[in-house]
CSV table of N, CA and C in Angstrom, one decimal:
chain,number,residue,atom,x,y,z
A,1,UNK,N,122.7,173.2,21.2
A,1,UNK,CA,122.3,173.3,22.6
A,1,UNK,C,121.7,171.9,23.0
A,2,UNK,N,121.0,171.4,21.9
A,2,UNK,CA,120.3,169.9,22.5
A,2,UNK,C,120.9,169.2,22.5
A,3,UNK,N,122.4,168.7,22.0
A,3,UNK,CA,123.2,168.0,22.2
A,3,UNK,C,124.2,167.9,23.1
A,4,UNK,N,124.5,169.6,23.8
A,4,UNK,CA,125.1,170.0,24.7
A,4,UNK,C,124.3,169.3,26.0
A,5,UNK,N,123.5,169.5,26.1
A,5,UNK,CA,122.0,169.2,27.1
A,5,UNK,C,121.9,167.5,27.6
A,6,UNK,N,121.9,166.5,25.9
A,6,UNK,CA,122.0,165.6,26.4
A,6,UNK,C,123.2,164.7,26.9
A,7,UNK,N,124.3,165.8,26.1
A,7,UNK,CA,125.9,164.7,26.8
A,7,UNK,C,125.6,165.2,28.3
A,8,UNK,N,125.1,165.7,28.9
A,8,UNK,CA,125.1,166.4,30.1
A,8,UNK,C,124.2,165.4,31.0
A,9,UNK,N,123.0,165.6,30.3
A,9,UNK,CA,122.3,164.3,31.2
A,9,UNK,C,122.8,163.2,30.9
A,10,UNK,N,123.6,162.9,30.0
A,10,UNK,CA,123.9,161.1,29.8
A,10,UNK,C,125.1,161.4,30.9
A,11,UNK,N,126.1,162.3,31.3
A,11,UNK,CA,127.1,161.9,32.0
A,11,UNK,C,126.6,162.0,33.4
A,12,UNK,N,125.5,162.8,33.9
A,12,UNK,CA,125.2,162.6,35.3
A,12,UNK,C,124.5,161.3,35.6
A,13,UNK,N,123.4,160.8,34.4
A,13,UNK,CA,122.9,159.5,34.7
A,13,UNK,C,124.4,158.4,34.9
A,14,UNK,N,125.5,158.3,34.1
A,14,UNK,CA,126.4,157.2,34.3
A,14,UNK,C,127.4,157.8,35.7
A,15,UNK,N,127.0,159.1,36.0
A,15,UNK,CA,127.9,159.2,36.9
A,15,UNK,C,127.1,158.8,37.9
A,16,UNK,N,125.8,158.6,38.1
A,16,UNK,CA,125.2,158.1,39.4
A,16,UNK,C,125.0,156.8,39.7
A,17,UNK,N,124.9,156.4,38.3
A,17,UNK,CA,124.6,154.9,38.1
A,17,UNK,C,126.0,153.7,38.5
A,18,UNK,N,127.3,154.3,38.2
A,18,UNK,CA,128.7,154.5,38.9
A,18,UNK,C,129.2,154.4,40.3
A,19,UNK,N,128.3,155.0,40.7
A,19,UNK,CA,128.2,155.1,42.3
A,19,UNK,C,128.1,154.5,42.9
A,20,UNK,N,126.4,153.4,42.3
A,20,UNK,CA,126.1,152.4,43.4
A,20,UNK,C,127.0,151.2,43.6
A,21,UNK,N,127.5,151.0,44.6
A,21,UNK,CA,128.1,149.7,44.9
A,21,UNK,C,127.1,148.5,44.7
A,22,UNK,N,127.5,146.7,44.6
A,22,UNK,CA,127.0,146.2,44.1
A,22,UNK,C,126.1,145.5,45.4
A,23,UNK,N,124.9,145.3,44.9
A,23,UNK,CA,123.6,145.0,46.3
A,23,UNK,C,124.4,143.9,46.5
A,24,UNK,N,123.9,143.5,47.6
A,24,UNK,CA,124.2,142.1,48.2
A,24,UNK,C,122.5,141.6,48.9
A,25,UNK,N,122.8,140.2,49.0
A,25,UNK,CA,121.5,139.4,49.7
A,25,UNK,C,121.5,139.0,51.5
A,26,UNK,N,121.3,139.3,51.9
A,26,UNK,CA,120.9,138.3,53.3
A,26,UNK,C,120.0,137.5,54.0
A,27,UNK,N,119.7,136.5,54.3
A,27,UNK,CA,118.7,135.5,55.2
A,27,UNK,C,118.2,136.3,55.8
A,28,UNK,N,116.4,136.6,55.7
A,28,UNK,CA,115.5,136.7,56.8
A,28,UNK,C,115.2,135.8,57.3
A,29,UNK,N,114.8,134.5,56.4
A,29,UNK,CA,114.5,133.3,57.5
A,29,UNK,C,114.7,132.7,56.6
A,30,UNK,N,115.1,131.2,57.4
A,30,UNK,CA,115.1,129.9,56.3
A,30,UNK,C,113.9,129.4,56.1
A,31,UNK,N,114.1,128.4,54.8
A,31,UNK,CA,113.0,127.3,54.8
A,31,UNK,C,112.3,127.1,56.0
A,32,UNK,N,110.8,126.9,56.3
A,32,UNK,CA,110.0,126.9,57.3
A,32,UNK,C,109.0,125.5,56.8
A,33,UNK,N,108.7,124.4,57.0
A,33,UNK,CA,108.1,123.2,56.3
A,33,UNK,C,107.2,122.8,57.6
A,34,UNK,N,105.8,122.3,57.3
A,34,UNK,CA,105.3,121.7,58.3
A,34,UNK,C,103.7,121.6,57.9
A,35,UNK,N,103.0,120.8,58.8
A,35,UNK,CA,101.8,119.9,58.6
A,35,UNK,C,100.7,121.3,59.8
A,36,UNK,N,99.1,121.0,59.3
A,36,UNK,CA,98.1,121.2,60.0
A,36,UNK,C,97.2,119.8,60.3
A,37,UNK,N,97.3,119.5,60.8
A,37,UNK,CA,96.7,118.5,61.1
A,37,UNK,C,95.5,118.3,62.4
A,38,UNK,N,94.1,117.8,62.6
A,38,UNK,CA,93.0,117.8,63.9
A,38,UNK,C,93.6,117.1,64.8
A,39,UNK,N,93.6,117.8,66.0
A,39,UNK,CA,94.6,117.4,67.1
A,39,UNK,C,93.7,116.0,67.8
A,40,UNK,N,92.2,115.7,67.3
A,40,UNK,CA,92.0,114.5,68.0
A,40,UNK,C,92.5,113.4,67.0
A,41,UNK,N,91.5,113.2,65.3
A,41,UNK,CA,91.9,112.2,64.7
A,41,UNK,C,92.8,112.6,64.3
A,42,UNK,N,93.6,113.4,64.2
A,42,UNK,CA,95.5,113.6,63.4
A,42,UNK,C,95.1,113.8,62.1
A,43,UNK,N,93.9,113.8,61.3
A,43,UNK,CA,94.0,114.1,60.2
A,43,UNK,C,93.9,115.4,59.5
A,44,UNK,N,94.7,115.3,58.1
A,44,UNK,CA,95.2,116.7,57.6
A,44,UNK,C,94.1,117.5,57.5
A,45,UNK,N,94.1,118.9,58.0
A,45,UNK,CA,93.4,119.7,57.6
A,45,UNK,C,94.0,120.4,56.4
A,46,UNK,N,93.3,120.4,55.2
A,46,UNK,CA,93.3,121.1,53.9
A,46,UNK,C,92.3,122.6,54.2
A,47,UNK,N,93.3,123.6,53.2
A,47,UNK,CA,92.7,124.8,53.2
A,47,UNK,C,93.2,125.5,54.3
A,48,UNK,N,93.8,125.5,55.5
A,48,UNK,CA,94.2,126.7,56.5
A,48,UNK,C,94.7,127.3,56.0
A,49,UNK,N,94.4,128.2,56.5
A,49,UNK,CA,95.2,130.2,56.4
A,49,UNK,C,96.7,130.0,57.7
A,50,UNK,N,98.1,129.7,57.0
A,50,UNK,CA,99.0,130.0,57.5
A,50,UNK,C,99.8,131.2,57.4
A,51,UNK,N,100.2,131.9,58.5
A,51,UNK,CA,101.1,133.1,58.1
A,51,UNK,C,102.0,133.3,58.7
A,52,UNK,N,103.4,133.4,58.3
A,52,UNK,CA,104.6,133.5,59.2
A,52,UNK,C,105.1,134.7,59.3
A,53,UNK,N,105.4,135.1,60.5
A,53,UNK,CA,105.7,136.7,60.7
A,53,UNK,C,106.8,136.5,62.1
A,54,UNK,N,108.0,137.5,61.6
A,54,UNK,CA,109.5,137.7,62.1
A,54,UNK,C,109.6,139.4,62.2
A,55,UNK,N,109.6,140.0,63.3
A,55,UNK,CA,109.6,141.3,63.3
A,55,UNK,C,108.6,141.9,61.8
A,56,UNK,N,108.9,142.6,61.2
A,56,UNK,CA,108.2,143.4,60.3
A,56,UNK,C,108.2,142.6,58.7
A,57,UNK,N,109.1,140.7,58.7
A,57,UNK,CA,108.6,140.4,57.6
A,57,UNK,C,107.5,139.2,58.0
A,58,UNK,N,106.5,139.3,56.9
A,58,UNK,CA,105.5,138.5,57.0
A,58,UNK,C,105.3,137.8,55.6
A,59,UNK,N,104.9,136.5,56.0
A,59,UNK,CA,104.4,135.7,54.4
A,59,UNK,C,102.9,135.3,55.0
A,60,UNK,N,101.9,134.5,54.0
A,60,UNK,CA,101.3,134.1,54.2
A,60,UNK,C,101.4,132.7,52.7
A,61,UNK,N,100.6,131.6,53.4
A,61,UNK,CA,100.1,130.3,52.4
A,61,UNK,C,98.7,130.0,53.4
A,62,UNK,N,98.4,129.0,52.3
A,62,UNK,CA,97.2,128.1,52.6
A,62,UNK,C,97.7,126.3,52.8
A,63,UNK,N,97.0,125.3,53.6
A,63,UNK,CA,97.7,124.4,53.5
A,63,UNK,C,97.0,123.4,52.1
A,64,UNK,N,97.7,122.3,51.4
A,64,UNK,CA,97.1,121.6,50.3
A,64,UNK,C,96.4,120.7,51.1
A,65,UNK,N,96.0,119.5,50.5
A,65,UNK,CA,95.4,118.4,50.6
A,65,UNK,C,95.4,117.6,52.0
A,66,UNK,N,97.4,117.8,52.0
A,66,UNK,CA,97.5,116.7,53.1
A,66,UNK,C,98.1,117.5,54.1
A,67,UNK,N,97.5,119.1,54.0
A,67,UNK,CA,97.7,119.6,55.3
A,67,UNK,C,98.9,120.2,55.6
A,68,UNK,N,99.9,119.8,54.5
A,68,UNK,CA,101.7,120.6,54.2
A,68,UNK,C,101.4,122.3,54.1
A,69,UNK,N,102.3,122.5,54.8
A,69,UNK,CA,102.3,124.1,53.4
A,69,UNK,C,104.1,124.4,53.8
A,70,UNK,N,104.8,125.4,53.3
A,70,UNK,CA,105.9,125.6,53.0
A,70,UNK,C,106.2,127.3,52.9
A,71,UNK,N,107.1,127.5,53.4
A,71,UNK,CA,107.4,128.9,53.1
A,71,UNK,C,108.7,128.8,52.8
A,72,UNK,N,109.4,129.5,51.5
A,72,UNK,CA,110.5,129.4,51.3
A,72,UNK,C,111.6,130.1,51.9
A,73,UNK,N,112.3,130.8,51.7
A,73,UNK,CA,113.4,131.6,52.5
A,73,UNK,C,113.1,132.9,51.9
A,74,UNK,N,113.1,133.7,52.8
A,74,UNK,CA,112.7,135.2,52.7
A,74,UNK,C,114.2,135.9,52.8
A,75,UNK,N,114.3,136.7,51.6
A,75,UNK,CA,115.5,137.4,51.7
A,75,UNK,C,115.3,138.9,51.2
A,76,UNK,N,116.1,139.9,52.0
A,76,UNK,CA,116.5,141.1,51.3
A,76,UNK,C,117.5,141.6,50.8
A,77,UNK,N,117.5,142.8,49.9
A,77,UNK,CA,118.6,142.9,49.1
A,77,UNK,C,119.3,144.3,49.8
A,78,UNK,N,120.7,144.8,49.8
A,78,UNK,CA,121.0,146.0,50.6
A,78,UNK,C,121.9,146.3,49.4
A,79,UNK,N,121.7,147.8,49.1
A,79,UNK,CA,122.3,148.8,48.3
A,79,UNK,C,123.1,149.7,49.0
A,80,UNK,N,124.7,150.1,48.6
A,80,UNK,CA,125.2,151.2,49.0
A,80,UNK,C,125.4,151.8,48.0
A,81,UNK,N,125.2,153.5,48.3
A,81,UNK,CA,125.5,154.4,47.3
A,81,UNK,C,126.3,155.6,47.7
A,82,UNK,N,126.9,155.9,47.1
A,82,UNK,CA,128.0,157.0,47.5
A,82,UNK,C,128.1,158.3,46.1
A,83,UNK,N,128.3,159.0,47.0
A,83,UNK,CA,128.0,160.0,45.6
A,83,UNK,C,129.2,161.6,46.4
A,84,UNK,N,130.2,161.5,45.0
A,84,UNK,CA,131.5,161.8,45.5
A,84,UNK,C,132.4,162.2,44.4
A,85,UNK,N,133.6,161.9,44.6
A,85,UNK,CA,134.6,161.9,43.3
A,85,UNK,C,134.6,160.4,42.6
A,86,UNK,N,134.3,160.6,41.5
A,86,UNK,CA,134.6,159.0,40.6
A,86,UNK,C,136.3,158.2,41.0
A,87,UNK,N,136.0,157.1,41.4
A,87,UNK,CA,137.3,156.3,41.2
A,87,UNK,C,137.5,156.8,43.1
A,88,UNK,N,137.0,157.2,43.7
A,88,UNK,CA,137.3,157.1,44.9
A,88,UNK,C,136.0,157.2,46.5
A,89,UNK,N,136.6,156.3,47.3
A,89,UNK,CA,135.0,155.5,47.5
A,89,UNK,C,135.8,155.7,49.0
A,90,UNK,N,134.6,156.2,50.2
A,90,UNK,CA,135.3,155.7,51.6
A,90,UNK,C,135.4,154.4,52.2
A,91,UNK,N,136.3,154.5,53.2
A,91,UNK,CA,136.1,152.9,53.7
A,91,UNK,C,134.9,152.7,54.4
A,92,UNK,N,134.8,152.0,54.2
A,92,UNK,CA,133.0,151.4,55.0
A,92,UNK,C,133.3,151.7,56.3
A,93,UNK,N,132.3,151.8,57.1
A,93,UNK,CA,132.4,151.7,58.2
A,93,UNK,C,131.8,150.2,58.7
A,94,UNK,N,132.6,150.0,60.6
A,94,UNK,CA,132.0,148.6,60.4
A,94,UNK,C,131.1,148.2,61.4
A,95,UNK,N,130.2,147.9,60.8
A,95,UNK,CA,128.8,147.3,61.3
A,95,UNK,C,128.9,146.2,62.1
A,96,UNK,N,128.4,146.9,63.7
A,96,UNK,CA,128.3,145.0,64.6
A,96,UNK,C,127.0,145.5,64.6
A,97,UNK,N,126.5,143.8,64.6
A,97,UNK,CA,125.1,143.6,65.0
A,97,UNK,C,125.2,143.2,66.0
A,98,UNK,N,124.0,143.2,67.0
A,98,UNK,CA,124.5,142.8,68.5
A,98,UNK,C,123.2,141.2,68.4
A,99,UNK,N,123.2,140.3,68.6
A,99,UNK,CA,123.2,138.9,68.7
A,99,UNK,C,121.6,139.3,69.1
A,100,UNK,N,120.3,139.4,68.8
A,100,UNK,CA,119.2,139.4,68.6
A,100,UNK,C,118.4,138.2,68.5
A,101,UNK,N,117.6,137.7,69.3
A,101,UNK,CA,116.6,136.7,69.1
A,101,UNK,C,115.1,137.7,69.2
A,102,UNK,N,114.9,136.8,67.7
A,102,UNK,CA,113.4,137.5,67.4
A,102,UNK,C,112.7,136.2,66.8
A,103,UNK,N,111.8,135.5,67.8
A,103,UNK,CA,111.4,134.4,67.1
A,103,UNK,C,110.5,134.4,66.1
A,104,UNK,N,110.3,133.5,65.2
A,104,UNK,CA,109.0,133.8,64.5
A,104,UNK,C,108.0,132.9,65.0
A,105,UNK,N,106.9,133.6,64.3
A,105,UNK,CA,106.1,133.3,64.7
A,105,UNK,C,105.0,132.8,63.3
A,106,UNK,N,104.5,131.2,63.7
A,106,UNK,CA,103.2,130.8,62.6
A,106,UNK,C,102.2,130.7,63.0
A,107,UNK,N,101.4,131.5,62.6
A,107,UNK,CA,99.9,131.6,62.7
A,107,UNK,C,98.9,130.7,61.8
A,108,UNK,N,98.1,129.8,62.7
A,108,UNK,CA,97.2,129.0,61.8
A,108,UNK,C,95.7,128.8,62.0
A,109,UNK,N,95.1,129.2,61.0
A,109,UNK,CA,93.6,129.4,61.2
A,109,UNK,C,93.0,128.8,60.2
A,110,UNK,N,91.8,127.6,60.5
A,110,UNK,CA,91.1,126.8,59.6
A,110,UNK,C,89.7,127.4,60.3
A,111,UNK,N,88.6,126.9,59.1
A,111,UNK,CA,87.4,127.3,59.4
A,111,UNK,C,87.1,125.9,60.5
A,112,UNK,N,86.1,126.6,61.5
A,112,UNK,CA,85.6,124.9,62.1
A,112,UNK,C,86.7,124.5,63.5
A,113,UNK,N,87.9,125.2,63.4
A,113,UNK,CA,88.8,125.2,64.5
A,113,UNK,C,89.5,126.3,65.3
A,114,UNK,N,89.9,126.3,66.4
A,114,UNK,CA,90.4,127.2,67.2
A,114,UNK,C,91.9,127.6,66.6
A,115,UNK,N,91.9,128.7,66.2
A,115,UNK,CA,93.0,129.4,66.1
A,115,UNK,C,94.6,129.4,66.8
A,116,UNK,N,95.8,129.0,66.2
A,116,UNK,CA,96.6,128.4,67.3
A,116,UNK,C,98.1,129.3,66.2
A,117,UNK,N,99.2,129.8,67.3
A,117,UNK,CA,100.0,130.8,67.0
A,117,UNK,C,101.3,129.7,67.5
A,118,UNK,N,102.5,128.9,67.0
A,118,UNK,CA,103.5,128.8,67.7
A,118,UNK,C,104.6,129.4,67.2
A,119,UNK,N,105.6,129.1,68.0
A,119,UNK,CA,106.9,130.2,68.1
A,119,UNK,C,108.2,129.2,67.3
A,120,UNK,N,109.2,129.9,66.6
A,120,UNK,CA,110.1,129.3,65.9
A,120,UNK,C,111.2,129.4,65.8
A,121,UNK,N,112.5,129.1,66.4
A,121,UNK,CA,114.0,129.2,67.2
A,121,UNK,C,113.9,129.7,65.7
A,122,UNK,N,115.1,130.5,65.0
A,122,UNK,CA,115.4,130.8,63.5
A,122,UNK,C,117.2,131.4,63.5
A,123,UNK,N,117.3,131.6,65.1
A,123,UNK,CA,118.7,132.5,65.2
A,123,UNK,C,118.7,133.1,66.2
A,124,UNK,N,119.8,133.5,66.5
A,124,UNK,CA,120.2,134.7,67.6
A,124,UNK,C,120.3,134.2,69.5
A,125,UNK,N,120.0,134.9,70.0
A,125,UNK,CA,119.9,134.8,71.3
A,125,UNK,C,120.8,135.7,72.1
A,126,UNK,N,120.8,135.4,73.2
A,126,UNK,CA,121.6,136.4,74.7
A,126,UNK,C,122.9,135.8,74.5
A,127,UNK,N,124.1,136.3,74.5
A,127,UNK,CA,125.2,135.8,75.1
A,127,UNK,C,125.4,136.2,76.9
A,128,UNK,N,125.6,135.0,77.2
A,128,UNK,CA,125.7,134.9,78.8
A,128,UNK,C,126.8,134.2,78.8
A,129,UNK,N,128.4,134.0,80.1
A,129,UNK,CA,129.1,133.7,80.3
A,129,UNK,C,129.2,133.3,78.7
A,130,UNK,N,129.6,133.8,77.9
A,130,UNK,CA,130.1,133.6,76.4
A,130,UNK,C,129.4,132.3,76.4
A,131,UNK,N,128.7,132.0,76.0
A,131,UNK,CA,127.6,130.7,75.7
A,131,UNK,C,126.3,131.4,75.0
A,132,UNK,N,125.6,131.0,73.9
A,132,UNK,CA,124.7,131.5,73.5
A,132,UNK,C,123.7,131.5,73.7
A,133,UNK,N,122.5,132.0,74.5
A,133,UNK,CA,121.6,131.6,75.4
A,133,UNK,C,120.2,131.5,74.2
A,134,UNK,N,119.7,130.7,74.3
A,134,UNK,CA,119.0,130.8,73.3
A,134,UNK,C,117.3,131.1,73.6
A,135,UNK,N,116.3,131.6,73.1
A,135,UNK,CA,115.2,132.0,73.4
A,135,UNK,C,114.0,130.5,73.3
A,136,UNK,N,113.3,130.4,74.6
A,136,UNK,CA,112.6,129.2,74.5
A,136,UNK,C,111.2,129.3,73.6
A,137,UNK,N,111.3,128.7,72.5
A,137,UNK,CA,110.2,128.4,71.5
A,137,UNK,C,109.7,126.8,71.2
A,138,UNK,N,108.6,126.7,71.0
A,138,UNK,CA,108.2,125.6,70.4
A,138,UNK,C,109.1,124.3,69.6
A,139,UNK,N,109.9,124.9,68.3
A,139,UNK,CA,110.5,124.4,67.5
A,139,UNK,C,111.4,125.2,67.3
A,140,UNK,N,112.3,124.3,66.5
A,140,UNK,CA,113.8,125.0,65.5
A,140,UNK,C,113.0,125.0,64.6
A,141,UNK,N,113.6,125.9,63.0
A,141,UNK,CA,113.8,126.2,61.7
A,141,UNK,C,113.8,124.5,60.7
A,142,UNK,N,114.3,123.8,61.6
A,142,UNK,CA,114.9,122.8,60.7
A,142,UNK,C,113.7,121.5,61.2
A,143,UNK,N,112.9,121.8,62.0
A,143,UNK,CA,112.2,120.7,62.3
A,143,UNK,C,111.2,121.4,61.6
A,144,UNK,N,110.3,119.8,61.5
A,144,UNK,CA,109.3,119.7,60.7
A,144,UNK,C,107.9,120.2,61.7
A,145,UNK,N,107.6,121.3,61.5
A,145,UNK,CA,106.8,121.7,62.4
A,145,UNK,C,104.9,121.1,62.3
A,146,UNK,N,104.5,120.7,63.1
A,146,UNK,CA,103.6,119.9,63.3
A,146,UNK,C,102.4,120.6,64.2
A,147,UNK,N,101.4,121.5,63.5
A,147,UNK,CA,100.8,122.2,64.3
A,147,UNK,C,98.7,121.6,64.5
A,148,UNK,N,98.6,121.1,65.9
A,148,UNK,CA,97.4,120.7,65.8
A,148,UNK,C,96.5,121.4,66.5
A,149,UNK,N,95.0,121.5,65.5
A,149,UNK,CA,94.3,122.1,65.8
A,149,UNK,C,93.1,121.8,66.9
A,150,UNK,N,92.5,122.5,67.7
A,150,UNK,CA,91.1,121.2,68.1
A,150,UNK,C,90.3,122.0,67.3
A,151,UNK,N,88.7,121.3,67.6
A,151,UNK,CA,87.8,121.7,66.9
A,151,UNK,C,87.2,122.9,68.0
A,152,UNK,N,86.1,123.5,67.5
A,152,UNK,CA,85.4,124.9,68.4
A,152,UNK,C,84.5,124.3,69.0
């Protein structure tokens, strides 16, 4: 009977495990690079609390020495599972996404200074007369974003 029991659970564990199709990755945001720096003498502020937030993902860093900080590319992973007859799988259905601008947003807070939030082109926008309308922010993705502080 214990043997009957476990070919039983080993075939439903491999029959489930069978099922899942293989994850895939997608871009939440690219590379994000840039300086804090005191908006009178321009010099780096070390230590701010940076935090980048795009709809519901958020990262957070601190800046080093010379005031850099960095957030790498934020990605998620998507699972399909199907649970059915072995060896036979539906056709996907097909997924449009409709052209979404959600800017991000970096948030920068040092002790000693006024708190300052800019906005960050990363993707998407309106299509208007088939042209891609894009959402007005601060910076693109790819520039070196340069955020100055004043004092309180």
């Amino acid at each position: 009977m214990k043997k009957v029991l476990c070919i039983a659970v080993s075939f439903l564990i491999i029959s489930i495990m069978t099922s899942c199709l293989p994850g895939g990755i997608s871009g939440v945001a690219p590379d994000i690079n840039g300086h804090v720096i005191d908006a009178t003498s321009l010099a780096p502020i070390e230590n701010a609390h940076i935090k980048y937030s795009r709809g519901k993902y958020t990262k957070e860093t601190t800046s080093d020495e010379d005031g850099r900080f960095s957030f790498g590319s934020m990605i998620q992973w998507h699972y399909i599972t199907y649970l059915g007859s072995p060896g036979l799988y539906p056709f996907p259905d097909r997924i449009n996404y409709d052209c979404i601008a959600i800017p991000a947003l970096v948030s920068v807070n040092a002790r000693g200074y006024i708190p300052k939030t800019v906005s960050i082109y990363v993707g998407g926008g309106e299509i208007q007369d088939g042209k891609l309308k894009k959402p007005k922010t601060d910076y693109k993705f790819d520039d070196d974003i340069i955020v100055k502080l004043s004092k309180k």
